[in-house]
Coordinates of C-alpha atoms in Angstrom, one line a residue:
Chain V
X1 CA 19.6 -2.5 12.5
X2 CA 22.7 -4.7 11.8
X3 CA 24.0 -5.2 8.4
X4 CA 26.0 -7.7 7.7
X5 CA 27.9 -8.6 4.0
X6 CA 26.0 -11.4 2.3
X7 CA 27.3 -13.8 0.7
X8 CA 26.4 -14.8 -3.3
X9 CA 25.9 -18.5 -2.0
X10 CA 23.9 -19.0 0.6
X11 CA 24.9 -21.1 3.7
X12 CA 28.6 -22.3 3.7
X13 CA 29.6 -25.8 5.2
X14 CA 29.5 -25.0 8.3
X15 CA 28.8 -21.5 9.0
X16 CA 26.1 -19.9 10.2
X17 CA 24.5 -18.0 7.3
X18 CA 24.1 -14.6 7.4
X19 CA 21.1 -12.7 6.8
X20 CA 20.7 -9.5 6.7
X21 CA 18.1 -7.4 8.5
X22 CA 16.8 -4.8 6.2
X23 CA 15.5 -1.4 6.4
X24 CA 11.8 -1.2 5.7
X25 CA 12.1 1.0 3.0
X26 CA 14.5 -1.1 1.7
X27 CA 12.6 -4.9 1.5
X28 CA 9.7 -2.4 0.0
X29 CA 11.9 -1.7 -3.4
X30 CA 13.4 -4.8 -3.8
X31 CA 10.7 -6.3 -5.7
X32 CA 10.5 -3.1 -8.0
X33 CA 14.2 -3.5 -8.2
X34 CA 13.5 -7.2 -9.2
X35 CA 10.9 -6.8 -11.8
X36 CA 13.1 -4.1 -13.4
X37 CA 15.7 -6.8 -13.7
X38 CA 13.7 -9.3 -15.0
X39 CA 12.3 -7.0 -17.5
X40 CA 16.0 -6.2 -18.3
X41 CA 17.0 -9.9 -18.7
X42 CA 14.4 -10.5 -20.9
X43 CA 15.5 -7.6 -23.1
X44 CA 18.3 -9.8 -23.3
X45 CA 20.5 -7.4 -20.8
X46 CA 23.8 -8.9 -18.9
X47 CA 24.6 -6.2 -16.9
X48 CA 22.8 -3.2 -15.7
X49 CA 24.3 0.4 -14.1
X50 CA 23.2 1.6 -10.8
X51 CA 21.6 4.7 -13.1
X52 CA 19.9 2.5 -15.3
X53 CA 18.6 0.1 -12.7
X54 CA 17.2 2.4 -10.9
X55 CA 15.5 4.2 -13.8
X56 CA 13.7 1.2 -14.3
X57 CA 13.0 1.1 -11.2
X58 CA 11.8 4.5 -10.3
X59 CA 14.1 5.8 -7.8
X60 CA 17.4 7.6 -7.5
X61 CA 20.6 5.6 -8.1
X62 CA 22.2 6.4 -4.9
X63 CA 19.9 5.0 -3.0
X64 CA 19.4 2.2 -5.0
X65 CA 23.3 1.2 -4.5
X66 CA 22.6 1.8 -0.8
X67 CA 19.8 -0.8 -0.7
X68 CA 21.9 -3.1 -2.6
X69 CA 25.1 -2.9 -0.7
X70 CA 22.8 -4.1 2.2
X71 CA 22.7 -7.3 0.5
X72 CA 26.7 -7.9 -0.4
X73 CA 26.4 -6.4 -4.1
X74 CA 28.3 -3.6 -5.1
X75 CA 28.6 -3.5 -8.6
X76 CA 31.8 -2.8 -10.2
X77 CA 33.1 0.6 -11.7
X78 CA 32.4 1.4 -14.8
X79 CA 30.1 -1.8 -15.8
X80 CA 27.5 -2.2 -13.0
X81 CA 25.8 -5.3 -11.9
X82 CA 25.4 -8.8 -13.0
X83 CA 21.7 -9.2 -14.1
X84 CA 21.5 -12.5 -13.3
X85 CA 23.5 -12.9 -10.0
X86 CA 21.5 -10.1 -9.1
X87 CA 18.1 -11.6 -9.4
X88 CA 19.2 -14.7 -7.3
X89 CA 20.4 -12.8 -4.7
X90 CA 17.4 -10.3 -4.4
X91 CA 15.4 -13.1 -5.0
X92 CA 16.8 -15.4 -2.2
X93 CA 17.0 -12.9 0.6
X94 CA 12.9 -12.4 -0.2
X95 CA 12.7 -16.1 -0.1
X96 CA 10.9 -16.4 -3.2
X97 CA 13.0 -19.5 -4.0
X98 CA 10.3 -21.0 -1.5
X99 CA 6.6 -21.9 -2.8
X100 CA 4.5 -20.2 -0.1
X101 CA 1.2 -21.3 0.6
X102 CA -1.9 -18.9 1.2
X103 CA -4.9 -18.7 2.2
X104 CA -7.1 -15.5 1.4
X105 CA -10.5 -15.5 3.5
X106 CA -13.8 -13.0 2.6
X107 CA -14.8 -13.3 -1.2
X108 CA -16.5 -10.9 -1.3
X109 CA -16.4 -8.0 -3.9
X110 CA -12.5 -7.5 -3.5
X111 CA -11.5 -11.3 -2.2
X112 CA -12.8 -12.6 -5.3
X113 CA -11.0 -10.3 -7.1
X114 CA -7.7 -11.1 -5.4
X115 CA -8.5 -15.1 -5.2
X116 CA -8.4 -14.3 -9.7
X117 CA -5.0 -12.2 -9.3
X118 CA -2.4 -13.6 -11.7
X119 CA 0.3 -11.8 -9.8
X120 CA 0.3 -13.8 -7.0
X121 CA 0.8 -17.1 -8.5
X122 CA 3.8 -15.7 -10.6
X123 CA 6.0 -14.8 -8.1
X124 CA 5.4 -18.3 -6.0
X125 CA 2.6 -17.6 -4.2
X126 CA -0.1 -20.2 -4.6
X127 CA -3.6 -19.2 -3.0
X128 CA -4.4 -23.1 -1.8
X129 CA -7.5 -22.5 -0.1
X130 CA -10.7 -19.9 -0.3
X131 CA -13.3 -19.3 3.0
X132 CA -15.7 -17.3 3.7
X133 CA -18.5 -17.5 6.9
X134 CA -21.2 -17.0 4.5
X135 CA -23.0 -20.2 3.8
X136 CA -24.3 -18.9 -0.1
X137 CA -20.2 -18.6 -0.4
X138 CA -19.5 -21.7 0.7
X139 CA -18.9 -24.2 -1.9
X140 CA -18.6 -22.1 -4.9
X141 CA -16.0 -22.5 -7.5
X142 CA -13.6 -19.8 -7.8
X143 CA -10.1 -20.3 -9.9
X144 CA -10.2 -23.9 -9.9
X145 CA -10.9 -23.5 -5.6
X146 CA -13.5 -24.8 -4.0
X147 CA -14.6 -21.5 -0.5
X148 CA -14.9 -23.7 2.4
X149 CA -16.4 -22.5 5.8
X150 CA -14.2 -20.1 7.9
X151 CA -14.8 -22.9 10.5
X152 CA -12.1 -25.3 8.3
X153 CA -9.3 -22.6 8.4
X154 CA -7.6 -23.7 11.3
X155 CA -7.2 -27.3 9.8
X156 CA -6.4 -26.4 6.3
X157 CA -3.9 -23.8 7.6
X158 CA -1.8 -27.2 9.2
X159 CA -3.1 -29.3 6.6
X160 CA -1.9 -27.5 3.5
X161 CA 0.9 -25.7 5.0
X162 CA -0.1 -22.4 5.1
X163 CA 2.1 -19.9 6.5
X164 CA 0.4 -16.7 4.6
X165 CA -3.2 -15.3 5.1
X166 CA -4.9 -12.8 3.1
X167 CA -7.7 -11.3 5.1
X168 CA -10.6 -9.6 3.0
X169 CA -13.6 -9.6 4.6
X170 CA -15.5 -7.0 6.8
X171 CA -13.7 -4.7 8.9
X172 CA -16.3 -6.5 11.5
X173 CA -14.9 -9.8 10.9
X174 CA -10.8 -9.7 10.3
X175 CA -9.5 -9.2 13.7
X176 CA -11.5 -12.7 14.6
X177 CA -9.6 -14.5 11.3
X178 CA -6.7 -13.0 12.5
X179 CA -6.6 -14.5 15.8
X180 CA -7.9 -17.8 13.8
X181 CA -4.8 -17.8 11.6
X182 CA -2.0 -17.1 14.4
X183 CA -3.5 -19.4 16.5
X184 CA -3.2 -21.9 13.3
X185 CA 0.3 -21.0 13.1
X186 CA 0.2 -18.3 10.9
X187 CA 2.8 -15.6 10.8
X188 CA 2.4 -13.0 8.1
X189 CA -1.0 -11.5 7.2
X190 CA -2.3 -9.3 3.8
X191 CA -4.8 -7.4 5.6
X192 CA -7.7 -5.5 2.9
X193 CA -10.1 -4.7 6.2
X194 CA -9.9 -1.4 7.0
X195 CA -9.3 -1.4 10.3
X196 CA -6.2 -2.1 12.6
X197 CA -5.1 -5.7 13.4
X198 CA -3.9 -6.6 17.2
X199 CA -1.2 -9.4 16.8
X200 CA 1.6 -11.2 19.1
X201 CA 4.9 -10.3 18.1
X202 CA 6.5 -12.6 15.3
X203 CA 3.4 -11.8 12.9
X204 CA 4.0 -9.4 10.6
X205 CA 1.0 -7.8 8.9
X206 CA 0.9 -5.9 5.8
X207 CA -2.1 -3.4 5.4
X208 CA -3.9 -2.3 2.2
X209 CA -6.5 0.3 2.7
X210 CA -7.9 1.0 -0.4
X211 CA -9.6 4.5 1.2
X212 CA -6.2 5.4 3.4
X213 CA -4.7 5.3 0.0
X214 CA -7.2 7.7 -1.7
X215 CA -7.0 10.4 1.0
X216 CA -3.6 11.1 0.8
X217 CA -4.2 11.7 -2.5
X218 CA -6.9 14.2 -1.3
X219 CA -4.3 15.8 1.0
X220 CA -1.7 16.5 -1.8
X221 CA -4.7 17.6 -4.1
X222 CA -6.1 20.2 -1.5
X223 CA -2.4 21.8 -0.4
X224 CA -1.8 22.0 -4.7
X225 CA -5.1 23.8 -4.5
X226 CA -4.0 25.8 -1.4
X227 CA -0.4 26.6 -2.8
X228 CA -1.5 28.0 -6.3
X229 CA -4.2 30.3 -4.3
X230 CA -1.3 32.3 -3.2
X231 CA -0.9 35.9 -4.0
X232 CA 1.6 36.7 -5.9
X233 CA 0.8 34.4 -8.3
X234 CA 3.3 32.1 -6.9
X235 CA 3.6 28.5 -8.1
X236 CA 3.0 25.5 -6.7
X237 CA 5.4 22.7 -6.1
X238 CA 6.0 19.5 -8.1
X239 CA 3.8 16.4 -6.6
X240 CA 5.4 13.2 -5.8
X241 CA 5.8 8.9 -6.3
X242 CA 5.0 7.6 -3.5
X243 CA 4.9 3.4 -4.0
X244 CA 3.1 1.3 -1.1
X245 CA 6.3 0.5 1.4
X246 CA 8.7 3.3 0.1
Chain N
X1 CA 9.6 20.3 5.2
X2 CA 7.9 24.2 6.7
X3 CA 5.5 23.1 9.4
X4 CA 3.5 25.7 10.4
X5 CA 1.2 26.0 13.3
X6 CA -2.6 25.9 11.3
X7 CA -5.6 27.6 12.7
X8 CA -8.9 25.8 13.5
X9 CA -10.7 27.9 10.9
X10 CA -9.2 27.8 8.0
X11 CA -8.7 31.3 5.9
X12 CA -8.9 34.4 8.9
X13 CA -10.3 37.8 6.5
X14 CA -7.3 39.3 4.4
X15 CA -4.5 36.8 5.7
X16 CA -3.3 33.6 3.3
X17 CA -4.7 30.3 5.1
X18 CA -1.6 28.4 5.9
X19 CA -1.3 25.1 4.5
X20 CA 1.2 22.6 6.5
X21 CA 3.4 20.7 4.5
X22 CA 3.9 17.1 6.1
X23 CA 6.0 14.7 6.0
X24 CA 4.9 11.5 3.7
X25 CA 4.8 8.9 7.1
X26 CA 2.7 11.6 8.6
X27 CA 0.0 11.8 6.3
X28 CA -0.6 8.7 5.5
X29 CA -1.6 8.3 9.4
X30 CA -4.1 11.1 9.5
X31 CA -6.7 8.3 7.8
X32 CA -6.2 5.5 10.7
X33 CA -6.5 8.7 13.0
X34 CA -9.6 9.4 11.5
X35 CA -10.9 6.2 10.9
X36 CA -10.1 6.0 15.0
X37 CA -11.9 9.3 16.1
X38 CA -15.4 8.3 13.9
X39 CA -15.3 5.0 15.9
X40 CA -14.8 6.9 19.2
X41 CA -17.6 9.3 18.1
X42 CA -20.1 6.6 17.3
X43 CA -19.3 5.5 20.9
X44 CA -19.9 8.7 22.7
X45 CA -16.5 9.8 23.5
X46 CA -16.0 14.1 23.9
X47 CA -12.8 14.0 24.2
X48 CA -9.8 10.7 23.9
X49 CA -5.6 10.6 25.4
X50 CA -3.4 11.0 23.1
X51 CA -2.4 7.4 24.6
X52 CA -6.1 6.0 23.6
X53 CA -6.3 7.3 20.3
X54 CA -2.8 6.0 19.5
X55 CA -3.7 2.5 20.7
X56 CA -7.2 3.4 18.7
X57 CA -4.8 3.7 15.8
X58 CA -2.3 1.7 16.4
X59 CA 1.0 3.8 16.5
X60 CA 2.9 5.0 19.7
X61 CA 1.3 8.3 21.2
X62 CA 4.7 10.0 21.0
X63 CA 4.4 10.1 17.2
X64 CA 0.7 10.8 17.5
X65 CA 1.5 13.9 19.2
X66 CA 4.0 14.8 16.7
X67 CA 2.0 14.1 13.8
X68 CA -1.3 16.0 15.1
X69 CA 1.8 19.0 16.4
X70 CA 2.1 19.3 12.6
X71 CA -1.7 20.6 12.4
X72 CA -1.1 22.6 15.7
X73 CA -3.5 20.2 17.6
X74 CA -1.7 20.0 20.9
X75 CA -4.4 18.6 23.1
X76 CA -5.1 19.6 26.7
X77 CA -2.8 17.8 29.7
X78 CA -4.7 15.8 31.5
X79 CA -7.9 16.0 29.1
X80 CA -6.1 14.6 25.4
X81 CA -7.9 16.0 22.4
X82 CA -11.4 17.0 21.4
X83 CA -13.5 14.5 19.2
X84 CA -15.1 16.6 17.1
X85 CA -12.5 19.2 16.8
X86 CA -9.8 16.8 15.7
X87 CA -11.9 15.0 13.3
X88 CA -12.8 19.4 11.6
X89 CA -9.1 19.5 11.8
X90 CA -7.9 16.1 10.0
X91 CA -11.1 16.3 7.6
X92 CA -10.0 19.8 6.3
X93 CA -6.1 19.2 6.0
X94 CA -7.0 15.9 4.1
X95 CA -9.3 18.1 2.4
X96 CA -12.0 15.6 2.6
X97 CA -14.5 18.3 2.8
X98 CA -14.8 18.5 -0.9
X99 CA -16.4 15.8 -2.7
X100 CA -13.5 14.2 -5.3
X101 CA -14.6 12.8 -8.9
X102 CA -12.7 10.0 -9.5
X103 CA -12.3 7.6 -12.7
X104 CA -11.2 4.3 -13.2
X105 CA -9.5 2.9 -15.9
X106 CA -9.7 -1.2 -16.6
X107 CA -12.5 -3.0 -15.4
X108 CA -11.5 -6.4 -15.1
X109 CA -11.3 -8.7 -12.1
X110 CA -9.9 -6.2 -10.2
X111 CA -11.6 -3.4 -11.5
X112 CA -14.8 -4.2 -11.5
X113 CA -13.9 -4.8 -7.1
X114 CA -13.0 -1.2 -7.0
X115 CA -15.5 0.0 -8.9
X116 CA -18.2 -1.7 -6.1
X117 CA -15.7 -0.7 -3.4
X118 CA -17.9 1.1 -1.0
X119 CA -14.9 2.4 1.1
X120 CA -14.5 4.6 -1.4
X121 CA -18.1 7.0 -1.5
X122 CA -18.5 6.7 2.4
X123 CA -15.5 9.5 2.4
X124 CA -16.3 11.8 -0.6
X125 CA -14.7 10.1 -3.4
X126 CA -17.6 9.5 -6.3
X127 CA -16.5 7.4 -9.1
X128 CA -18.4 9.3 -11.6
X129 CA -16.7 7.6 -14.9
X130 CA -15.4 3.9 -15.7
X131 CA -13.4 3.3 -19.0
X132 CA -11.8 0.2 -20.8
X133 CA -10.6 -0.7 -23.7
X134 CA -12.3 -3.9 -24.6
X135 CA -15.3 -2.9 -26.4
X136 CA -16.4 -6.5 -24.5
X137 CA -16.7 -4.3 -21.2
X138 CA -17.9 -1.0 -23.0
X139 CA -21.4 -0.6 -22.4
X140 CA -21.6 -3.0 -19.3
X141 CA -23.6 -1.9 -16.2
X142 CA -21.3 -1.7 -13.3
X143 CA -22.5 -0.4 -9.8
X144 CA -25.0 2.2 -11.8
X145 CA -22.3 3.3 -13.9
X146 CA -21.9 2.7 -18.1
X147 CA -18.4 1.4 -19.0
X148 CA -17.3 3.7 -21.5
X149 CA -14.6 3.5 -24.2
X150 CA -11.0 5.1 -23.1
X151 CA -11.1 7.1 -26.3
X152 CA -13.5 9.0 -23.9
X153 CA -10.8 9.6 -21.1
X154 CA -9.8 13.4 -22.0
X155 CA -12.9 14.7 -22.3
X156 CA -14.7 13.0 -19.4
X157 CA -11.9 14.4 -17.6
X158 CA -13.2 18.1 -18.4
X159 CA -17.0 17.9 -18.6
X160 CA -17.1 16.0 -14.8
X161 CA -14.5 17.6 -13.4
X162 CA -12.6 14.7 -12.5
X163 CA -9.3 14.9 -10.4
X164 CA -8.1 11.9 -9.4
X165 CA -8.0 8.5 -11.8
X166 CA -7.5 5.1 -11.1
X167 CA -5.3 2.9 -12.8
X168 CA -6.5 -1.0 -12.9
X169 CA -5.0 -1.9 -16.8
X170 CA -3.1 -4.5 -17.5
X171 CA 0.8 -2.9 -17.1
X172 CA 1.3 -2.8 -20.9
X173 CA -1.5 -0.2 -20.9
X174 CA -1.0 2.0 -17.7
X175 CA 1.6 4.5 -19.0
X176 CA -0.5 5.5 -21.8
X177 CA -3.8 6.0 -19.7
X178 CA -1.6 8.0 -17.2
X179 CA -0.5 10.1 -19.9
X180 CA -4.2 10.5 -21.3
X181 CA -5.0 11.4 -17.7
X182 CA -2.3 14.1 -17.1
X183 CA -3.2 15.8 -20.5
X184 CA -6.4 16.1 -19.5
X185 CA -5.9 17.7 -16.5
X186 CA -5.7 15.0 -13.5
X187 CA -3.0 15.2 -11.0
X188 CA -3.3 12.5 -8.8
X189 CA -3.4 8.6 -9.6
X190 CA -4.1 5.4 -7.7
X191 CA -2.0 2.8 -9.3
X192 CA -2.7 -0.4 -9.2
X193 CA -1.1 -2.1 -12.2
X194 CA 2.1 -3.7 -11.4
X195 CA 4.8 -0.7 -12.9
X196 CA 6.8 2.4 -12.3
X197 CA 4.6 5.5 -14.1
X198 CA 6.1 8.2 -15.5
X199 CA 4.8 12.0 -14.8
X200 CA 5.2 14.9 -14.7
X201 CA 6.3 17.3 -11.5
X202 CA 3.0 18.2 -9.9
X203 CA 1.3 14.9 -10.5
X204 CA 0.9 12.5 -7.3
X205 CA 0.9 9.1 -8.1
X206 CA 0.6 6.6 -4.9
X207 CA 1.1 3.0 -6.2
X208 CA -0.7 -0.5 -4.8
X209 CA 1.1 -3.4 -5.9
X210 CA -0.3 -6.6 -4.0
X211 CA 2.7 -8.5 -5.4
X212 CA 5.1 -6.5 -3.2
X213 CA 3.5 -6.7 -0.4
X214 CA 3.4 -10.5 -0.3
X215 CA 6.9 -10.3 -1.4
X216 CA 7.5 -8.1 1.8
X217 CA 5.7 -10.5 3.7
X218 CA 7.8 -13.2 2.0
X219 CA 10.7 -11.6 2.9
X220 CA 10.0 -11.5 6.9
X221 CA 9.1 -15.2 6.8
X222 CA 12.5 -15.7 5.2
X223 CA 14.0 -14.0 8.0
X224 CA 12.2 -15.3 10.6
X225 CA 12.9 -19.0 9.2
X226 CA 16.6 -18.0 9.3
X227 CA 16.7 -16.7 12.6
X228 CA 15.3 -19.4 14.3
X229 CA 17.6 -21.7 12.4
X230 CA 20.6 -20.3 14.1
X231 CA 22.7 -22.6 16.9
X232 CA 22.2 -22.8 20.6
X233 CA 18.0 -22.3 20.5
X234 CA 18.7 -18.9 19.8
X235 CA 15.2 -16.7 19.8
X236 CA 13.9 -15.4 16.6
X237 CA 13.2 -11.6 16.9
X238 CA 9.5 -10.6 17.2
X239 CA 7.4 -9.0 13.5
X240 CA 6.0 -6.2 12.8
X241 CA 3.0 -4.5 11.3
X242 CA 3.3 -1.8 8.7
X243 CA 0.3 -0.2 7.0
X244 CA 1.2 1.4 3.6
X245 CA 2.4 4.5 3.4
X246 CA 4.1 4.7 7.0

């Protein structure tokens, strides 16, 4: 993957800007690196340390330095980082400078739940439009939205310049919305279905399974179990923090 | 990481059953494996490629072969795997074979989804207990089960024999229910509120933050937008789908 320095401002008079292309793992902790920082600013913080940044944030410093030296910052000896410059740059290169529209379709159980999320909204993401196939759905109010029929995604997606979908209905039922919202234009999905999503290159799609995330938690639980019914009497090892991404 | 070759039945008379230890990426695919080998099974399949159950799961075979390697599933040349065998295999290193109490802390919007979540039971995970500390939610009827005050954590903990909890508290409140959890006796946690928890070594904590994963997602459309911004029509590079965990 190429890495290229970034600059603090973006786009100079003429040049090309540069932006960087990022290691999964990496994109995955800048937002924990970003609410740490905003947590920081409000405490009233200037500058932070790699250490203390990534206390905050939950990982080691050294490979919190390495993430951010992907994106042009380095810190300086003996002080650390800029709070502030720091949030605009992690901020800009996750384009959260831009108001993205979404659409989240299934309100079900879990949809509904998600359409009420105050986290979305805080970060720029404005849920603009609710559907669902299910005509006793249909025209309900939910946070201020009225669910319109699956049938009107395609237009609302042009209409209301969507370019995010949030897919929460049956596992039956996504990979059909799917193809609905790339064909709408569409390029990045939430997907809550459990199941697998078949997409053209230039979507990208971010999975949540709910159950996927549960039995991994089964599998460390059952080799802790395995470990400490060893003879000897010998201990089992520490557990781990895994975040979504990481 | 030891990998060891593991035995169809687990625990031969007099020897230790070996327990594989796996690498993070690797377990979080044995679900979508699974989830993909139930689906085949409903359909009739004996036996599935290693090419068709990758596709089934959406990953390249090559790594499908290495992950299942890990379990010392190697598959027949020319045949692939056997159904049933694989899904024994997965089931029991997931440890899916015993049923899991589970708790959940925080019964608001997104609570309450979780707590109706029906992914959850269809693969052995009970929610047996739901807590919260707004005496408006104690005593409500959710999904069969009484909302009980979190003052009752520790010792619902102990009398149902509940290992895994679920965090879904505001963040101002999740470090102190994870720490009511641990001293009770829970080592592993589904997080869902939007912080970093702090525990001990031997406690798994796997996080779910819906924020950063639209933040991800925001991220590739900010890339995408700036690659198809550069100068002489150049082509914007194709997405990508990530599920959690890999």
């Amino acid at each position: 993957m190429s890495q290229q320095r970034h600059g603090n401002t973006p786009g100079n008079a003429g040049a090309v800007p540069a932006f960087p292309d990022l290691p999964e793992a990496t994109i995955a902790r800048l937002p924990e690196y970003l609410r740490a920082l905003h947590n920081l600013a409000e405490a009233g913080s200037d500058t932070i340390s790699s250490e203390g940044l990534a206390a905050a944030a939950g990982v080691n410093s050294a490979k919190l330095r390495k993430d951010l030296s992907h994106l042009g910052s380095y810190g300086t000896r003996g002080v650390g980082y800029d709070v502030t410059l720091l949030i605009d740059q992690i901020e800009y290169i996750l384009g959260l400078d831009q108001r993205r529209a979404v659409a989240l379709v299934g309100v079900g159980n879990l949809g509904h739940a998600l359409a009420g999320y105050d986290g979305f909204a805080s970060r720029g993401f404005r849920i603009v439009a609710l559907f669902d196939a299910d005509l006793e759905q249909v025209g309900k109010a939910i946070n201020g939205l009225t669910v319109r029929h699956v049938g009107e995604l395609r237009r609302a997606v042009v209409e209301d310049g969507i370019t995010i979908g949030v897919i929460s209905t049956p596992p039956s039922a996504a990979q059909g919305v799917a193809d609905d919202l790339v064909a709408a234009g569409v390029t990045s999905i939430l997907n809550f279905a459990p199941c697998v999503l078949s997409v053209p290159a230039g979507v990208d799609v971010r999975k949540v399974d709910l159950a996927i995330e549960l039995q991994i938690l089964s599998f460390h639980e059952h080799r802790k179990a395995s470990l400490t019914a060893l003879p000897g009497g010998l201990v089992g090892e520490g557990g781990n923090q895994e975040a979504v991404g990481s």
